[in-house]
Short mmCIF file of C-alpha atoms in Angstrom, two decimals:
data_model
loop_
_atom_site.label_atom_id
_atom_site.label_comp_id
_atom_site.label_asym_id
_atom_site.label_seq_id
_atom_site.Cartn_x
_atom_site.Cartn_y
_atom_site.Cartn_z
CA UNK A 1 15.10 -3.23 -16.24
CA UNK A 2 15.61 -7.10 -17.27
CA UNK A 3 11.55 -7.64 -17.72
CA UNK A 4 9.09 -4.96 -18.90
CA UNK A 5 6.01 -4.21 -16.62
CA UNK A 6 3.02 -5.54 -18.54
CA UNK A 7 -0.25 -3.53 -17.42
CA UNK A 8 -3.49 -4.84 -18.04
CA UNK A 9 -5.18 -3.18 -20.63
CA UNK A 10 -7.74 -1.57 -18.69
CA UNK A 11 -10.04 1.80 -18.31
CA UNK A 12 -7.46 3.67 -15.96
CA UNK A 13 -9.51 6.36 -15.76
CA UNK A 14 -12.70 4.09 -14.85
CA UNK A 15 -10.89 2.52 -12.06
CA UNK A 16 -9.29 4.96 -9.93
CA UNK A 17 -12.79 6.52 -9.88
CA UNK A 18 -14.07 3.08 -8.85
CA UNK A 19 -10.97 3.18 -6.23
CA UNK A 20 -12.66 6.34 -4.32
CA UNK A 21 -16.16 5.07 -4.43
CA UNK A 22 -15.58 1.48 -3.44
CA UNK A 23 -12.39 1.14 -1.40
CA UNK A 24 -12.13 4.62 -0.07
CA UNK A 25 -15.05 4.48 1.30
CA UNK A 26 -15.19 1.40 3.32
CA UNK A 27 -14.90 1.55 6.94
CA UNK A 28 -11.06 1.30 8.54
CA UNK A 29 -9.73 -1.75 9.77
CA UNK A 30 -9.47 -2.30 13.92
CA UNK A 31 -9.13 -4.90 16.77
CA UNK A 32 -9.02 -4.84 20.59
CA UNK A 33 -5.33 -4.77 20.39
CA UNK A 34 -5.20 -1.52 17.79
CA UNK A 35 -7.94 -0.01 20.16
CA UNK A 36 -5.42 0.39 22.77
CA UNK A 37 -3.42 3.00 20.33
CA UNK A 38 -6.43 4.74 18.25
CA UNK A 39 -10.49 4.99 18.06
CA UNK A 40 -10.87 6.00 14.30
CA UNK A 41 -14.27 4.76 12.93
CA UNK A 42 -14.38 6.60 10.06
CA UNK A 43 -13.97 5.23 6.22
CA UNK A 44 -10.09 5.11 4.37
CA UNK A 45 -10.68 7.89 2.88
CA UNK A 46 -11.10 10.16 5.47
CA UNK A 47 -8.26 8.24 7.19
CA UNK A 48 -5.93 9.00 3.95
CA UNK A 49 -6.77 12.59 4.42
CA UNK A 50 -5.75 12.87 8.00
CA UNK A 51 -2.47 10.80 7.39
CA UNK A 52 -1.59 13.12 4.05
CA UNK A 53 -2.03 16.47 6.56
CA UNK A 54 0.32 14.63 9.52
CA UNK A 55 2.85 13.87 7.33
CA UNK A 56 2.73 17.10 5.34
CA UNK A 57 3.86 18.47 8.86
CA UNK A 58 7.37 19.45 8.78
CA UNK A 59 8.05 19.87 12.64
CA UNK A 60 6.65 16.27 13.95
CA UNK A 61 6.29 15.41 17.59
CA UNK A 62 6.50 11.90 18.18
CA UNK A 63 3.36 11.49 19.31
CA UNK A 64 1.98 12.51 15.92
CA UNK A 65 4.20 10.48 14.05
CA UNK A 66 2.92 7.34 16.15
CA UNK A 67 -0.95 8.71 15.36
CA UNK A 68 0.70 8.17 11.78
CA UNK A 69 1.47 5.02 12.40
CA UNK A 70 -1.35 3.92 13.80
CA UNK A 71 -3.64 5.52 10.76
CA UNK A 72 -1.44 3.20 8.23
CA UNK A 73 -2.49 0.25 10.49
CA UNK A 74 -6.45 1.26 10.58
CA UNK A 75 -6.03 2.22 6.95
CA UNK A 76 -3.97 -1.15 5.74
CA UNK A 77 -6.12 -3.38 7.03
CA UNK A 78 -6.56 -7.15 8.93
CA UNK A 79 -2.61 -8.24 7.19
CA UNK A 80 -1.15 -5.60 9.38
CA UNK A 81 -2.80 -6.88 13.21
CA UNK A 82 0.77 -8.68 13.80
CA UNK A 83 2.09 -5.27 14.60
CA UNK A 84 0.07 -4.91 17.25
CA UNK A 85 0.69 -8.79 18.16
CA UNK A 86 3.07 -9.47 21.74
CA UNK A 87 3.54 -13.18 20.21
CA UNK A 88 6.48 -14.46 21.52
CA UNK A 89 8.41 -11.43 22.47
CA UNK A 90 7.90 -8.90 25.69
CA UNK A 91 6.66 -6.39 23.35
CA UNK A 92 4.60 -6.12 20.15
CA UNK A 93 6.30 -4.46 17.95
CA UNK A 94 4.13 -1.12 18.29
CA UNK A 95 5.27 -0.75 21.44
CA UNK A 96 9.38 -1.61 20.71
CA UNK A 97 8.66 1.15 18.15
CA UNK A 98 7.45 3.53 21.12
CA UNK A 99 9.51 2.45 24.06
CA UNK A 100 13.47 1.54 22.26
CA UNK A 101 15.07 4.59 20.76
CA UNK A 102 17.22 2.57 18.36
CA UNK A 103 14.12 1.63 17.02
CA UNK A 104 11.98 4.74 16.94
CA UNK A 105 15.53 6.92 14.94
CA UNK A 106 15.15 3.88 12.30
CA UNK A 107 11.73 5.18 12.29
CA UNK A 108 12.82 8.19 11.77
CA UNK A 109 15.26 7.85 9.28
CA UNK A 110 12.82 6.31 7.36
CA UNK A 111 10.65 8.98 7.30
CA UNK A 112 13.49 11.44 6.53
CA UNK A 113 14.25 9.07 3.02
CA UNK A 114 10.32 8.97 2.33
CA UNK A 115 9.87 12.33 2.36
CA UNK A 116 13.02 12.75 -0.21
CA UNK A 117 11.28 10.08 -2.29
CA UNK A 118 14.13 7.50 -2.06
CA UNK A 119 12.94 4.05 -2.01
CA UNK A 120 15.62 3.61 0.15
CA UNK A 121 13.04 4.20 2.62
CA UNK A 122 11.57 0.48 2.31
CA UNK A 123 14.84 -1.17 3.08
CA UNK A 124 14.93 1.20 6.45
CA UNK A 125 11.05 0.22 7.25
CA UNK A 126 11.74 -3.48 6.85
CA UNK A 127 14.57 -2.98 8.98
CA UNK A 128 11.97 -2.72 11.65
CA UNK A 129 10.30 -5.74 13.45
CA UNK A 130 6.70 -6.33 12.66
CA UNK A 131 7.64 -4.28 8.97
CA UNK A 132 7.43 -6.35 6.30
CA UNK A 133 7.48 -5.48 3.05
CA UNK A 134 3.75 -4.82 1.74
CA UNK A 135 3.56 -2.29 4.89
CA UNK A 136 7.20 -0.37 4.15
CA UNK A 137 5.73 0.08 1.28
CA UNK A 138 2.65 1.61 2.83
CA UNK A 139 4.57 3.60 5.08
CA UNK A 140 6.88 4.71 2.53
CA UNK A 141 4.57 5.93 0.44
CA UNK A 142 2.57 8.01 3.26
CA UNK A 143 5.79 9.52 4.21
CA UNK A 144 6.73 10.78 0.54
CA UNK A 145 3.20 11.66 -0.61
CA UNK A 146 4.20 15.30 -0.57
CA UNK A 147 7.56 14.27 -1.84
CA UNK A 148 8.39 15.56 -5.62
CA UNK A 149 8.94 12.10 -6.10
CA UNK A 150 6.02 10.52 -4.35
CA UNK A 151 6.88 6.09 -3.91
CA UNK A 152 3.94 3.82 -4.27
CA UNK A 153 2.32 0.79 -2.71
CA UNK A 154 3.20 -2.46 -3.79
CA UNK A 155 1.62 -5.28 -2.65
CA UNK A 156 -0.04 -8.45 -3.35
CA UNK A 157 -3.30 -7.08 -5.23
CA UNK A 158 -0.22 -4.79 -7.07
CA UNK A 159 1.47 -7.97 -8.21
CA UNK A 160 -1.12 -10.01 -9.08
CA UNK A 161 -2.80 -7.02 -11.33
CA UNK A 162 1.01 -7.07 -13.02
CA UNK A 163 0.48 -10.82 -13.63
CA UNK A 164 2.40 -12.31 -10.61
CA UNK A 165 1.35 -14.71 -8.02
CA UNK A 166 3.49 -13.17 -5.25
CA UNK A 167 5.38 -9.88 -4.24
CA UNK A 168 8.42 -12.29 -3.96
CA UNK A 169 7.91 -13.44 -7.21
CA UNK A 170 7.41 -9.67 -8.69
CA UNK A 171 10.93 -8.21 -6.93
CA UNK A 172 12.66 -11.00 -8.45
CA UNK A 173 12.02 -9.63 -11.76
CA UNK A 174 11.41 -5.85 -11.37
CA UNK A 175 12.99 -4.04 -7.98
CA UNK A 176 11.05 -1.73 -6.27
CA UNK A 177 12.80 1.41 -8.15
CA UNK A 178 12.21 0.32 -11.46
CA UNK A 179 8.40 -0.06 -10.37
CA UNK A 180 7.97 3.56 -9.34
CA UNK A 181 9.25 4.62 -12.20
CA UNK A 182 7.25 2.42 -14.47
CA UNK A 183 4.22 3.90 -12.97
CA UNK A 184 5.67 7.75 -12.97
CA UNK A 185 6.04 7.03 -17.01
CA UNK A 186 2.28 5.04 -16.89
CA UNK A 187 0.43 7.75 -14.82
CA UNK A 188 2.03 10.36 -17.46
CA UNK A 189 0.31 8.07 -19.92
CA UNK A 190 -2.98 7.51 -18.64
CA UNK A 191 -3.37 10.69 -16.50
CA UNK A 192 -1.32 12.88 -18.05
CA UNK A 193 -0.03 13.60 -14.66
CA UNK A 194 3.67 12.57 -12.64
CA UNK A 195 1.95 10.60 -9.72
CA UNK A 196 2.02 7.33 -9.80
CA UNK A 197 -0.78 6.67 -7.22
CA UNK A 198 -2.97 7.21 -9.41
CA UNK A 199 -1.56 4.01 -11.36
CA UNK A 200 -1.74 1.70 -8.11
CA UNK A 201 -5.30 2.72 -7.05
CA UNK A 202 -6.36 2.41 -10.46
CA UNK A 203 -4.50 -1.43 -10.87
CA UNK A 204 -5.68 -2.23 -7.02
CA UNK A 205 -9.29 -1.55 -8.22
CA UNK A 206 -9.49 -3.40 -10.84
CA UNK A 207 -7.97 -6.33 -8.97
CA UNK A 208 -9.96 -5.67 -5.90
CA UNK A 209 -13.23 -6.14 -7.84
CA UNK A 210 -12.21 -9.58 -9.85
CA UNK A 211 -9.48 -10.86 -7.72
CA UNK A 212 -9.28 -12.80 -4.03
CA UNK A 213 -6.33 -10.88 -2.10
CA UNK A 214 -3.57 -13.71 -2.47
CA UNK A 215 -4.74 -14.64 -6.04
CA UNK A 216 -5.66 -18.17 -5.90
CA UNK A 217 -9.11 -17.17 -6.47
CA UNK A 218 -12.02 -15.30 -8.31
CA UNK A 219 -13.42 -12.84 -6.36
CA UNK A 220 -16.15 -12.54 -8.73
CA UNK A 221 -16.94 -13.34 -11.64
CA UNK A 222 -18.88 -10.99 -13.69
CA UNK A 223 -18.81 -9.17 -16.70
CA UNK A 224 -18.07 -6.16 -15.50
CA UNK A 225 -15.47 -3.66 -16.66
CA UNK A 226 -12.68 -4.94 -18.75
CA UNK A 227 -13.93 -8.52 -17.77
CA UNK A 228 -12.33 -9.94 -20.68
CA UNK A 229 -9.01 -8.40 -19.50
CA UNK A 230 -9.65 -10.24 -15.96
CA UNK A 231 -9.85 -13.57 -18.12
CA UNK A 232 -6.69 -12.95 -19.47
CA UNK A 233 -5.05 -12.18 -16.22
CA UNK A 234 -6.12 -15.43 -14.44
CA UNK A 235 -4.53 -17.67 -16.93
CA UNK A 236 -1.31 -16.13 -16.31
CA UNK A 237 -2.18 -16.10 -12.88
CA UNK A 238 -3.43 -19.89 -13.28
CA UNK A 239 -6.63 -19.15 -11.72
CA UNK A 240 -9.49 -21.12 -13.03
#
């Protein structure tokens, strides 16, 4: 690893807590276009329960692996509505991921590396249109959350929490493989416990609270929790 992950010092503990009361229970994401695929108007934390017992199926039809799908979408939130988007093609890609074969076995294949915990996985979901990065991630990490290696997801709130203004700017330094293991060796730390989820929910938290998503921004500004940490993270995020 060229640069060492430097994690806020920050009440882990405190904030994955925070995670489940705050985040996890806030009401899935949808739109008229999502609508056509799945009616789930329940909170993310139900949703992350029904998405941990799908994938935790070993003999998947395809139309519960698309339920899947849709879930990460409801779950993920308004940044993934482009997948759902015709734009300029014939088909959004939701339905290219239904209707081509080539497209639905890269699916598949994906899955098959998630669940084996190779981050390998996000390469093969990015190979997809309408994947980008943040969501491989997302669907990586649903995929391999019963994995003895369980992956994580990294996104912008992720990378500005590590003190980066971008995901672009964070995989520069730090690939994706170093990250997960990082946060094996921090959850160990904090949690006393392999899975590095716990790490991400706890650093999304935190960020969530304090932070706008693409970190040009306070999202507030109280003194709260490890405010004093927040302070510190702005400057090096150059937020004033």
């Amino acid at each position: 690893m060229k640069f060492k992950i430097r994690y806020p010092k920050i009440d882990y503990e405190f904030w994955l807590a925070n995670w489940n009361e705050t985040v996890g229970e806030e009401k899935v994401y949808t739109n008229k276009n999502l609508e056509k695929y799945i009616k789930f108007d329940k909170d993310i934390n139900t949703c992350t329960k029904e998405i941990i017992e799908l994938t935790g199926n070993d003999e998947l039809s395809k139309k519960n692996i698309l339920r899947v799908v849709d879930l990460i979408y409801s779950w993920g939130g308004r940044s993934g509505r482009m997948f759902y988007s015709k734009t300029k093609y014939k088909m959004s890609p939701r339905e290219e991921l239904e209707q081509n074969d080539n497209t639905f076995r890269k699916y598949l294949e994906g899955i098959e590396l998630a669940k084996n915990g190779k981050t390998e996985s996000i390469e093969k979901f990015i190979g997809i249109r309408g994947i980008g990065q943040s969501y491989a991630s997302k669907h990586s990490y649903f995929w391999s959350i019963r994995s003895a290696y369980p992956l994580i997801i990294i996104d912008s709130k992720i990378a500005g929490s590590l003190g980066y203004k971008t995901l672009e700017l964070l995989g520069k330094d730090i690939n994706y493989n170093e990250i997960v293991n990082s946060f094996v060796q921090k959850a160990e730390e904090e949690f006393q416990d392999k899975n590095p989820i716990k790490v991400e929910r706890a650093l999304f938290s935190f960020h969530n609270f304090y932070f706008l998503n693409d970190n040009n921004g306070w999202k507030n500004k109280h003194k709260f929790k490890d405010f004093e940490e927040a302070e510190r993270l702005a400057k090096d995020l150059l937020i004033q």
